[in-house]
Amino acid sequence: MALEYPEKQLVEIARSSDQYFRLHDRIEKPDGTTRELFDLNPPLKVIQQRINAHFLKRCRYPEYLTGSLPRSSYIKNAVRHAGQGTVLTIDATNFFPSISDELVFRIWNQLFKFGEAPSQVLTQLCTRSGFLAQGAPVSSYLANLAFWDIEPHIFRELESRGFQYTRYVDDIIVSRRRKLSSQEKSWAIRTAQKVFLSKGLQIKTRKTKVMDRNKQQIANNLIVNSGRPSGGKDKKGRLRAELNQLRQDIQNQTSSIETLQKSYTSLRGKLLHYRSTNPEPAKKLIAELDSLKF
């Protein structure tokens, strides 16, 4: 195994991998549930980074995957659905904790074609308590690959009927240039939901949205009614979206410390400028920005 550790040591670390995970942050979501973010202690953190370098970063990811990957962003995802007649959004419930070690094993064994023994070791090295842990170096890459056997078929089926399909981590967006009929909307939603449902994930039904052009269309917190996504006229909304993107980049560890620092510095400058005319909302955003850890 090309991870620069003796095989015996890797097996021992894999068997006790849970002890190397530590809770980094616990974030309360708008719906009242909690998102747990994890960091890793050495040597597992180094091992996962090498798994990324040797295997996961070398994959050629399809263009419809736009989240938590190098040179991808929520803005690029939203661009694919700008100026469409109808936009549909589908979200999975408890996404990372729903990606099981069984799905991860199948990635290594059936997609990468590793034998059962190395696939089992890699699975143990990449999961905590039998599931992906959000924030771990490998998690965003494996989450993108979790539906490798069904997602390409769903994409082609939708594309053949004139639909755009993208997935930004746990957010699926489907759109079409013209306004859809009720029957077409129902078919598109059922078809796209198969990606998550085929692996036992649950759909967050209250976040399944159907947005026609005559109403505001939102994709990744950006307005996409026109041919170009925007945060709307509210500058605070645009700054909030940029802050959310930085938080996402930190959580998924897809950018270098230098890149994150540059993004932080740039955003802080914008917020300081915004503070001159909007002191109270700027103060809150700056406090959130300064609380980020990377």
Tab-separated table of C-alpha atoms in Angstrom:
chain	number	residue	atom	x	y	z
A	1	MET	CA	0.000	0.000	0.000
A	2	ALA	CA	1.562	3.279	-1.173
A	3	LEU	CA	1.076	5.213	2.067
A	4	GLU	CA	4.678	5.088	3.341
A	5	TYR	CA	3.712	3.131	6.457
A	6	PRO	CA	4.502	-0.540	7.120
A	7	GLU	CA	1.527	-2.763	6.397
A	8	LYS	CA	1.414	-4.089	9.949
A	9	GLN	CA	1.279	-0.575	11.383
A	10	LEU	CA	-1.487	0.473	8.986
A	11	VAL	CA	-3.578	-2.530	10.012
A	12	GLU	CA	-3.099	-1.692	13.708
A	13	ILE	CA	-4.064	1.957	13.182
A	14	ALA	CA	-7.077	0.915	11.100
A	15	ARG	CA	-8.365	-1.376	13.846
A	16	SER	CA	-8.307	1.457	16.380
A	17	SER	CA	-9.007	4.349	13.998
A	18	ASP	CA	-11.898	5.791	16.015
A	19	GLN	CA	-9.525	6.929	18.760
A	20	TYR	CA	-7.757	9.325	16.378
A	21	PHE	CA	-10.904	11.332	15.628
A	22	ARG	CA	-11.698	14.303	17.839
A	23	LEU	CA	-14.711	16.583	17.815
A	24	HIS	CA	-13.641	19.938	16.384
A	25	ASP	CA	-16.933	21.827	16.455
A	26	ARG	CA	-20.647	21.351	16.927
A	27	ILE	CA	-22.858	23.677	14.876
A	28	GLU	CA	-26.571	24.111	15.378
A	29	LYS	CA	-28.385	24.173	12.040
A	30	PRO	CA	-31.451	26.341	11.295
A	31	ASP	CA	-33.756	23.331	11.721
A	32	GLY	CA	-32.499	22.785	15.264
A	33	THR	CA	-30.387	19.713	14.508
A	34	THR	CA	-26.648	19.638	15.106
A	35	ARG	CA	-23.775	19.197	12.665
A	36	GLU	CA	-20.622	17.691	14.153
A	37	LEU	CA	-17.263	18.494	12.587
A	38	PHE	CA	-14.230	16.350	13.289
A	39	ASP	CA	-10.483	16.748	13.085
A	40	LEU	CA	-7.893	13.987	13.260
A	41	ASN	CA	-4.841	13.397	15.385
A	42	PRO	CA	-1.629	11.956	13.964
A	43	PRO	CA	-0.806	9.544	12.526
A	44	LEU	CA	-4.275	9.048	11.016
A	45	LYS	CA	-4.469	12.623	9.745
A	46	VAL	CA	-1.236	12.158	7.809
A	47	ILE	CA	-2.431	8.795	6.495
A	48	GLN	CA	-5.711	10.279	5.245
A	49	GLN	CA	-3.831	13.113	3.563
A	50	ARG	CA	-1.695	10.508	1.786
A	51	ILE	CA	-4.800	8.574	0.767
A	52	ASN	CA	-5.996	11.799	-0.830
A	53	ALA	CA	-2.677	12.435	-2.563
A	54	HIS	CA	-2.160	8.878	-3.843
A	55	PHE	CA	-5.733	7.957	-4.756
A	56	LEU	CA	-8.633	10.362	-4.289
A	57	LYS	CA	-7.103	13.526	-5.736
A	58	ARG	CA	-5.993	11.586	-8.799
A	59	CYS	CA	-9.551	10.694	-9.783
A	60	ARG	CA	-11.185	12.453	-12.708
A	61	TYR	CA	-14.433	13.668	-11.256
A	62	PRO	CA	-17.344	14.312	-13.636
A	63	GLU	CA	-18.364	17.908	-14.232
A	64	TYR	CA	-21.722	17.438	-12.542
A	65	LEU	CA	-19.907	17.073	-9.190
A	66	THR	CA	-19.181	20.609	-8.039
A	67	GLY	CA	-18.756	20.552	-4.261
A	68	SER	CA	-15.670	20.266	-2.051
A	69	LEU	CA	-13.363	19.555	-4.973
A	70	PRO	CA	-10.389	21.581	-6.218
A	71	ARG	CA	-11.387	24.326	-8.656
A	72	SER	CA	-15.071	23.843	-7.823
A	73	SER	CA	-17.348	26.138	-5.857
A	74	TYR	CA	-20.960	26.839	-5.046
A	75	ILE	CA	-20.838	29.721	-7.552
A	76	LYS	CA	-19.772	27.430	-10.396
A	77	ASN	CA	-22.558	25.095	-9.407
A	78	ALA	CA	-25.167	27.864	-9.469
A	79	VAL	CA	-23.954	29.073	-12.889
A	80	ARG	CA	-25.098	25.778	-14.420
A	81	HIS	CA	-28.683	26.570	-13.417
A	82	ALA	CA	-28.856	30.300	-14.129
A	83	GLY	CA	-31.540	31.611	-16.475
A	84	GLN	CA	-33.539	28.390	-16.543
A	85	GLY	CA	-37.294	28.008	-16.848
A	86	THR	CA	-37.567	25.710	-13.823
A	87	VAL	CA	-35.072	24.877	-11.067
A	88	LEU	CA	-35.512	21.913	-8.701
A	89	THR	CA	-33.454	21.360	-5.534
A	90	ILE	CA	-33.149	18.157	-3.487
A	91	ASP	CA	-31.285	17.766	-0.205
A	92	ALA	CA	-30.275	14.676	1.776
A	93	THR	CA	-30.759	14.351	5.527
A	94	ASN	CA	-27.643	13.855	7.711
A	95	PHE	CA	-25.502	13.383	4.636
A	96	PHE	CA	-22.024	12.510	5.934
A	97	PRO	CA	-23.238	10.334	8.836
A	98	SER	CA	-25.350	8.443	6.284
A	99	ILE	CA	-22.389	7.397	4.121
A	100	SER	CA	-21.695	3.989	5.662
A	101	ASP	CA	-18.528	1.927	5.774
A	102	GLU	CA	-20.271	-0.489	3.400
A	103	LEU	CA	-20.496	2.240	0.743
A	104	VAL	CA	-16.889	3.252	1.380
A	105	PHE	CA	-15.738	-0.371	1.077
A	106	ARG	CA	-17.487	-0.659	-2.299
A	107	ILE	CA	-15.633	2.459	-3.507
A	108	TRP	CA	-12.270	0.871	-2.759
A	109	ASN	CA	-13.208	-2.669	-3.781
A	110	GLN	CA	-15.401	-2.132	-6.844
A	111	LEU	CA	-14.442	1.303	-8.176
A	112	PHE	CA	-10.702	1.263	-7.432
A	113	LYS	CA	-10.555	-2.536	-7.846
A	114	PHE	CA	-8.503	-3.169	-4.715
A	115	GLY	CA	-8.654	-6.583	-3.090
A	116	GLU	CA	-10.871	-7.247	-0.095
A	117	ALA	CA	-8.101	-6.988	2.514
A	118	PRO	CA	-6.675	-3.599	1.437
A	119	SER	CA	-10.208	-2.317	0.804
A	120	GLN	CA	-11.167	-3.222	4.366
A	121	VAL	CA	-8.094	-1.493	5.814
A	122	LEU	CA	-8.708	1.638	3.740
A	123	THR	CA	-12.354	1.680	4.810
A	124	GLN	CA	-11.417	1.502	8.488
A	125	LEU	CA	-8.838	4.264	8.010
A	126	CYS	CA	-11.463	6.513	6.370
A	127	THR	CA	-14.474	6.074	8.661
A	128	ARG	CA	-15.450	6.723	12.257
A	129	SER	CA	-17.896	4.381	13.994
A	130	GLY	CA	-18.875	2.953	10.624
A	131	PHE	CA	-19.583	6.216	8.798
A	132	LEU	CA	-17.858	9.187	7.179
A	133	ALA	CA	-16.957	11.987	9.585
A	134	GLN	CA	-17.488	15.494	8.222
A	135	GLY	CA	-14.269	17.491	8.340
A	136	ALA	CA	-11.889	14.548	7.903
A	137	PRO	CA	-9.530	14.971	4.916
A	138	VAL	CA	-10.930	12.059	2.887
A	139	SER	CA	-14.616	12.569	3.607
A	140	SER	CA	-15.570	15.086	0.923
A	141	TYR	CA	-13.827	13.062	-1.793
A	142	LEU	CA	-15.451	9.801	-0.734
A	143	ALA	CA	-18.829	11.535	-0.439
A	144	ASN	CA	-18.476	12.601	-4.064
A	145	LEU	CA	-17.694	9.011	-5.072
A	146	ALA	CA	-20.379	7.353	-2.940
A	147	PHE	CA	-22.874	7.129	-5.823
A	148	TRP	CA	-20.333	6.220	-8.503
A	149	ASP	CA	-22.345	3.298	-9.878
A	150	ILE	CA	-25.757	4.972	-10.245
A	151	GLU	CA	-25.178	8.708	-10.561
A	152	PRO	CA	-23.715	8.641	-14.101
A	153	HIS	CA	-26.828	6.792	-15.311
A	154	ILE	CA	-29.150	9.290	-13.633
A	155	PHE	CA	-27.151	12.163	-15.116
A	156	ARG	CA	-27.387	10.722	-18.629
A	157	GLU	CA	-31.095	9.982	-18.272
A	158	LEU	CA	-31.807	13.573	-17.260
A	159	GLU	CA	-29.427	15.010	-19.851
A	160	SER	CA	-31.102	13.002	-22.627
A	161	ARG	CA	-34.337	14.847	-21.840
A	162	GLY	CA	-32.750	18.278	-21.818
A	163	PHE	CA	-32.124	18.677	-18.083
A	164	GLN	CA	-29.096	20.063	-16.273
A	165	TYR	CA	-27.981	17.990	-13.272
A	166	THR	CA	-25.375	18.849	-10.643
A	167	ARG	CA	-24.600	17.740	-7.114
A	168	TYR	CA	-22.894	20.035	-4.623
A	169	VAL	CA	-22.030	17.576	-1.809
A	170	ASP	CA	-25.534	16.827	-0.436
A	171	ASP	CA	-27.473	19.265	-2.645
A	172	ILE	CA	-28.806	18.039	-5.981
A	173	ILE	CA	-30.014	20.658	-8.435
A	174	VAL	CA	-31.924	19.848	-11.623
A	175	SER	CA	-33.064	22.464	-14.117
A	176	ARG	CA	-34.298	22.912	-17.670
A	177	ARG	CA	-34.338	25.872	-20.022
A	178	ARG	CA	-38.102	25.967	-20.466
A	179	LYS	CA	-40.733	25.903	-17.748
A	180	LEU	CA	-41.694	22.361	-16.823
A	181	SER	CA	-45.156	20.879	-16.623
A	182	SER	CA	-46.331	19.365	-13.334
A	183	GLN	CA	-45.780	15.882	-14.734
A	184	GLU	CA	-42.223	16.726	-15.847
A	185	LYS	CA	-41.407	18.211	-12.433
A	186	SER	CA	-42.595	15.085	-10.649
A	187	TRP	CA	-40.615	12.829	-12.995
A	188	ALA	CA	-37.416	14.869	-12.626
A	189	ILE	CA	-37.645	14.896	-8.822
A	190	ARG	CA	-38.305	11.140	-8.630
A	191	THR	CA	-35.440	10.440	-11.015
A	192	ALA	CA	-32.888	12.617	-9.206
A	193	GLN	CA	-33.903	11.324	-5.771
A	194	LYS	CA	-32.825	7.838	-6.837
A	195	VAL	CA	-29.205	8.926	-6.358
A	196	PHE	CA	-29.679	9.262	-2.595
A	197	LEU	CA	-32.420	6.679	-2.095
A	198	SER	CA	-30.446	3.938	-3.872
A	199	LYS	CA	-27.884	4.034	-1.042
A	200	GLY	CA	-30.330	4.265	1.819
A	201	LEU	CA	-30.094	8.018	2.398
A	202	GLN	CA	-33.206	9.940	3.315
A	203	ILE	CA	-34.546	12.995	1.498
A	204	LYS	CA	-35.106	16.231	3.414
A	205	THR	CA	-38.544	16.768	1.915
A	206	ARG	CA	-39.057	20.276	3.290
A	207	LYS	CA	-35.981	21.370	1.326
A	208	THR	CA	-37.186	19.928	-1.975
A	209	LYS	CA	-37.997	23.089	-3.921
A	210	VAL	CA	-39.679	23.680	-7.279
A	211	MET	CA	-38.956	27.176	-8.621
A	212	ASP	CA	-40.286	28.528	-11.905
A	213	ARG	CA	-38.888	31.590	-13.638
A	214	ASN	CA	-41.780	33.821	-12.606
A	215	LYS	CA	-40.703	33.406	-8.958
A	216	GLN	CA	-37.348	33.798	-7.263
A	217	GLN	CA	-35.056	30.854	-8.029
A	218	ILE	CA	-32.402	30.045	-5.431
A	219	ALA	CA	-29.441	27.716	-5.978
A	220	ASN	CA	-26.729	27.461	-3.316
A	221	ASN	CA	-28.079	30.619	-1.651
A	222	LEU	CA	-27.690	32.590	-4.887
A	223	ILE	CA	-30.430	34.038	-7.074
A	224	VAL	CA	-30.263	32.418	-10.518
A	225	ASN	CA	-33.261	33.864	-12.368
A	226	SER	CA	-31.052	35.829	-14.730
A	227	GLY	CA	-28.188	34.426	-16.756
A	228	ARG	CA	-25.746	35.195	-13.961
A	229	PRO	CA	-26.027	34.145	-10.282
A	230	SER	CA	-26.094	36.930	-7.740
A	231	GLY	CA	-26.542	37.450	-4.043
A	232	GLY	CA	-29.285	39.952	-4.805
A	233	LYS	CA	-29.201	43.648	-4.116
A	234	ASP	CA	-28.468	43.017	-0.471
A	235	LYS	CA	-24.718	43.307	-0.015
A	236	LYS	CA	-25.018	41.550	3.309
A	237	GLY	CA	-26.359	38.500	1.485
A	238	ARG	CA	-23.329	38.406	-0.795
A	239	LEU	CA	-20.933	38.733	2.124
A	240	ARG	CA	-22.824	36.028	3.994
A	241	ALA	CA	-22.532	33.697	0.993
A	242	GLU	CA	-18.773	34.321	0.822
A	243	LEU	CA	-18.447	33.620	4.545
A	244	ASN	CA	-20.410	30.385	4.160
A	245	GLN	CA	-18.151	29.306	1.300
A	246	LEU	CA	-15.025	29.934	3.392
A	247	ARG	CA	-16.530	27.934	6.252
A	248	GLN	CA	-17.311	25.092	3.831
A	249	ASP	CA	-13.758	25.140	2.443
A	250	ILE	CA	-12.334	24.948	5.962
A	251	GLN	CA	-14.633	22.090	6.963
A	252	ASN	CA	-13.863	19.984	3.899
A	253	GLN	CA	-10.116	20.787	3.856
A	254	THR	CA	-9.940	21.032	0.073
A	255	SER	CA	-7.817	24.203	0.034
A	256	SER	CA	-4.343	24.913	1.363
A	257	ILE	CA	-3.782	27.028	4.466
A	258	GLU	CA	-2.308	29.747	2.234
A	259	THR	CA	-5.440	29.827	0.057
A	260	LEU	CA	-7.710	29.918	3.093
A	261	GLN	CA	-5.662	32.742	4.606
A	262	LYS	CA	-5.958	34.782	1.414
A	263	SER	CA	-9.728	34.250	1.335
A	264	TYR	CA	-9.969	35.228	5.000
A	265	THR	CA	-7.933	38.404	4.486
A	266	SER	CA	-9.930	39.400	1.408
A	267	LEU	CA	-13.284	38.846	3.101
A	268	ARG	CA	-12.216	40.691	6.252
A	269	GLY	CA	-11.265	43.719	4.158
A	270	LYS	CA	-14.686	43.713	2.505
A	271	LEU	CA	-16.401	43.449	5.879
A	272	LEU	CA	-14.403	46.335	7.324
A	273	HIS	CA	-15.451	48.455	4.359
A	274	TYR	CA	-19.063	47.336	4.814
A	275	ARG	CA	-18.857	48.255	8.515
A	276	SER	CA	-18.433	51.940	7.648
A	277	THR	CA	-22.066	52.127	6.525
A	278	ASN	CA	-23.608	49.100	8.255
A	279	PRO	CA	-21.866	48.757	11.630
A	280	GLU	CA	-24.211	46.316	13.397
A	281	PRO	CA	-24.617	43.593	10.729
A	282	ALA	CA	-20.921	43.933	9.837
A	283	LYS	CA	-19.958	43.454	13.473
A	284	LYS	CA	-21.808	40.132	13.607
A	285	LEU	CA	-20.301	38.879	10.342
A	286	ILE	CA	-16.792	39.860	11.441
A	287	ALA	CA	-17.294	37.996	14.727
A	288	GLU	CA	-18.339	34.883	12.789
A	289	LEU	CA	-15.361	35.224	10.483
A	290	ASP	CA	-12.920	35.615	13.358
A	291	SER	CA	-14.346	32.516	15.060
A	292	LEU	CA	-13.357	30.266	12.129
A	293	LYS	CA	-10.447	27.942	12.848
A	294	PHE	CA	-8.043	26.682	10.206
